[in-house]
Tab-separated table of C-alpha atoms in Angstrom:
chain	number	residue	atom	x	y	z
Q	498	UNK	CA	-3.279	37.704	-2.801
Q	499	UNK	CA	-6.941	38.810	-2.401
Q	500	UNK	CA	-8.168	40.980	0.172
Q	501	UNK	CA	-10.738	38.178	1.413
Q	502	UNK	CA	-8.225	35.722	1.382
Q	503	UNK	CA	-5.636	38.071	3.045
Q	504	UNK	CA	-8.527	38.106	6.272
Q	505	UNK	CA	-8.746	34.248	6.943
Q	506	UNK	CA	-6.869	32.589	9.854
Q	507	UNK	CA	-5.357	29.986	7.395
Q	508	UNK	CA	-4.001	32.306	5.111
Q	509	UNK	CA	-2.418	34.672	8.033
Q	510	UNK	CA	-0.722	31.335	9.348
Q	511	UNK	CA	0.763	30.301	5.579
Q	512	UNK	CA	2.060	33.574	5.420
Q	513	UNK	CA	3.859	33.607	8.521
Q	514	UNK	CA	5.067	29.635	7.540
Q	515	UNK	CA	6.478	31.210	4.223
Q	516	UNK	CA	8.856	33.150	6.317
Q	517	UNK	CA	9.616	30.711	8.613
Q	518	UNK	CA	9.657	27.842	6.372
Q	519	UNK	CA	7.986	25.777	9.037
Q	520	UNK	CA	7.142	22.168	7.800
Q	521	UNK	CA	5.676	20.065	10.015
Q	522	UNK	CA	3.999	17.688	7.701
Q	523	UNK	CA	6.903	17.390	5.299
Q	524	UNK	CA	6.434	14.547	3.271
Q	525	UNK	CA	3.025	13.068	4.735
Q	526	UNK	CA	0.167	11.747	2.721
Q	527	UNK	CA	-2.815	13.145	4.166
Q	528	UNK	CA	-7.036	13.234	3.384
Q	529	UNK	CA	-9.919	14.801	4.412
Q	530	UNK	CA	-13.523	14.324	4.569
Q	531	UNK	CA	-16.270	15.573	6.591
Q	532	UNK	CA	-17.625	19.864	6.169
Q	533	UNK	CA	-15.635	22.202	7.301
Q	534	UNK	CA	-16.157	26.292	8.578
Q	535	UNK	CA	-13.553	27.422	5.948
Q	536	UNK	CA	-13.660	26.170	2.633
Q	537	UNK	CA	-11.854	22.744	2.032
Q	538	UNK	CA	-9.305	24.287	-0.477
Q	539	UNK	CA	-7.913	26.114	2.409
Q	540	UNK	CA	-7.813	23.053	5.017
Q	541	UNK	CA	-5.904	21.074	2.233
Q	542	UNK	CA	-3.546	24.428	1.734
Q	543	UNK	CA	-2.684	24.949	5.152
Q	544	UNK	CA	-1.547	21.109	5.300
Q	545	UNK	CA	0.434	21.472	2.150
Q	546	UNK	CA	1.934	24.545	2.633
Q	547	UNK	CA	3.463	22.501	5.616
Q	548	UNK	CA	4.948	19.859	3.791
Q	549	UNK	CA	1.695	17.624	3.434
Q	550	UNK	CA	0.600	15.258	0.449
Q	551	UNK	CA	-2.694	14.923	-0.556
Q	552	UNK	CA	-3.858	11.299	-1.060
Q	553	UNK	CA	-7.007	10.498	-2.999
Q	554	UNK	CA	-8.287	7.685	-0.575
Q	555	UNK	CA	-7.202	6.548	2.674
Q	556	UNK	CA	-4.378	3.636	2.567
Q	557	UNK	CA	-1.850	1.907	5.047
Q	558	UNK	CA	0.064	4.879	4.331
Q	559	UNK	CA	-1.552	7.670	4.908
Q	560	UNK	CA	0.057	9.240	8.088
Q	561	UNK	CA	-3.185	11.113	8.691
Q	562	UNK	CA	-6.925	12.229	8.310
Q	563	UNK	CA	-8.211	15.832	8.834
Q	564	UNK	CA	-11.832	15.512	10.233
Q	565	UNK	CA	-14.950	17.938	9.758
Q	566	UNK	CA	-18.344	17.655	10.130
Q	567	UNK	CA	-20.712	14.732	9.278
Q	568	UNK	CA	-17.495	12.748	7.403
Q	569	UNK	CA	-17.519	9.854	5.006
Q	570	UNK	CA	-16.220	6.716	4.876
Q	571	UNK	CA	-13.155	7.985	4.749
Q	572	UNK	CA	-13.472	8.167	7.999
Q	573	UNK	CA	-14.246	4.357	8.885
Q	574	UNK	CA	-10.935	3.419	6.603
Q	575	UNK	CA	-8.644	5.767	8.527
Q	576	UNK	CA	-10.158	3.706	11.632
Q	577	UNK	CA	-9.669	0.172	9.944
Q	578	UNK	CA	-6.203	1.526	9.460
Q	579	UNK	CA	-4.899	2.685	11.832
Q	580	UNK	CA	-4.795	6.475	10.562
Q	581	UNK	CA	-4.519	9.486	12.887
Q	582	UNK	CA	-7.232	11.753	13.283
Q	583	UNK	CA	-6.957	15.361	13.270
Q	584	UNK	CA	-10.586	17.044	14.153
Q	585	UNK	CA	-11.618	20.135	12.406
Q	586	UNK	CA	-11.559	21.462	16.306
Q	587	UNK	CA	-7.733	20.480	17.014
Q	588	UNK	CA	-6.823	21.993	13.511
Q	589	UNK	CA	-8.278	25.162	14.394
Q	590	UNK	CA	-6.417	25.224	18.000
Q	591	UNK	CA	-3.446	25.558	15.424
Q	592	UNK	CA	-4.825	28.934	14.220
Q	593	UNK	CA	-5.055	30.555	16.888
C-alpha cells in the first residue's frame, strides 16, 4: 500500500474492516454519481470492501445510491425507484 493512500480516511477504515471483517453491505448492488472530495475509486472501494456490488445503472434492484456533488440522472432513477440515498455528507459521518 502507498504512503498517500495509507493517509486517506477511506483507506484507514478498510484497513481496520480487513481485521474485523465487517460487512455491512454484503451482497448489495450499489451506484454512484455526482463529484466527490476523494476520488470515486475510493467511494466505490470503501462500499465494496464492505460487501457492496457495483451496478452499472440504477434498477429495481439496486438497494442503494451513494450521492456527491452536482449528480446525474442517476440520481432521478434512484428517485423513480425507490432507491436509498446515501449523501457524500452521511458517507463521510462513517469516517470519522
Amino acid at each position: 500500500m502507498s504512503k498517500a493512500h495509507a493517509k486517506t480516511p477511506v483507506a484507514q477504515v478498510e484497513a481496520q474492516d480487513e481485521r474485523n471483517l465487517v460487512r455491512p453491505y454484503d451482497g448489495k448492488p450499489f451506484c454512484v454519481t455526482g463529484i466527490f472530495s476523494v476520488a470515486r475509486r475510493e467511494v466505490v472501494s470503501f462500499f465494496e470492501r464492505h460487501g457492496g456490488v457495483l451496478q452499472g445503472h440504477v434498477t429495481k434492484n439496486t438497494a442503494f445510491i451513494v450521492v456527491g456533488k452536482e449528480p446525474g440522472s442517476y440520481l432521478d432513477a434512484a428517485k423513480a425507484k425507490g432507491v436509498k440515498i446515501v449523501l457524500e455528507s452521511d458517507f463521510n459521518l462513517a469516517l470519522q
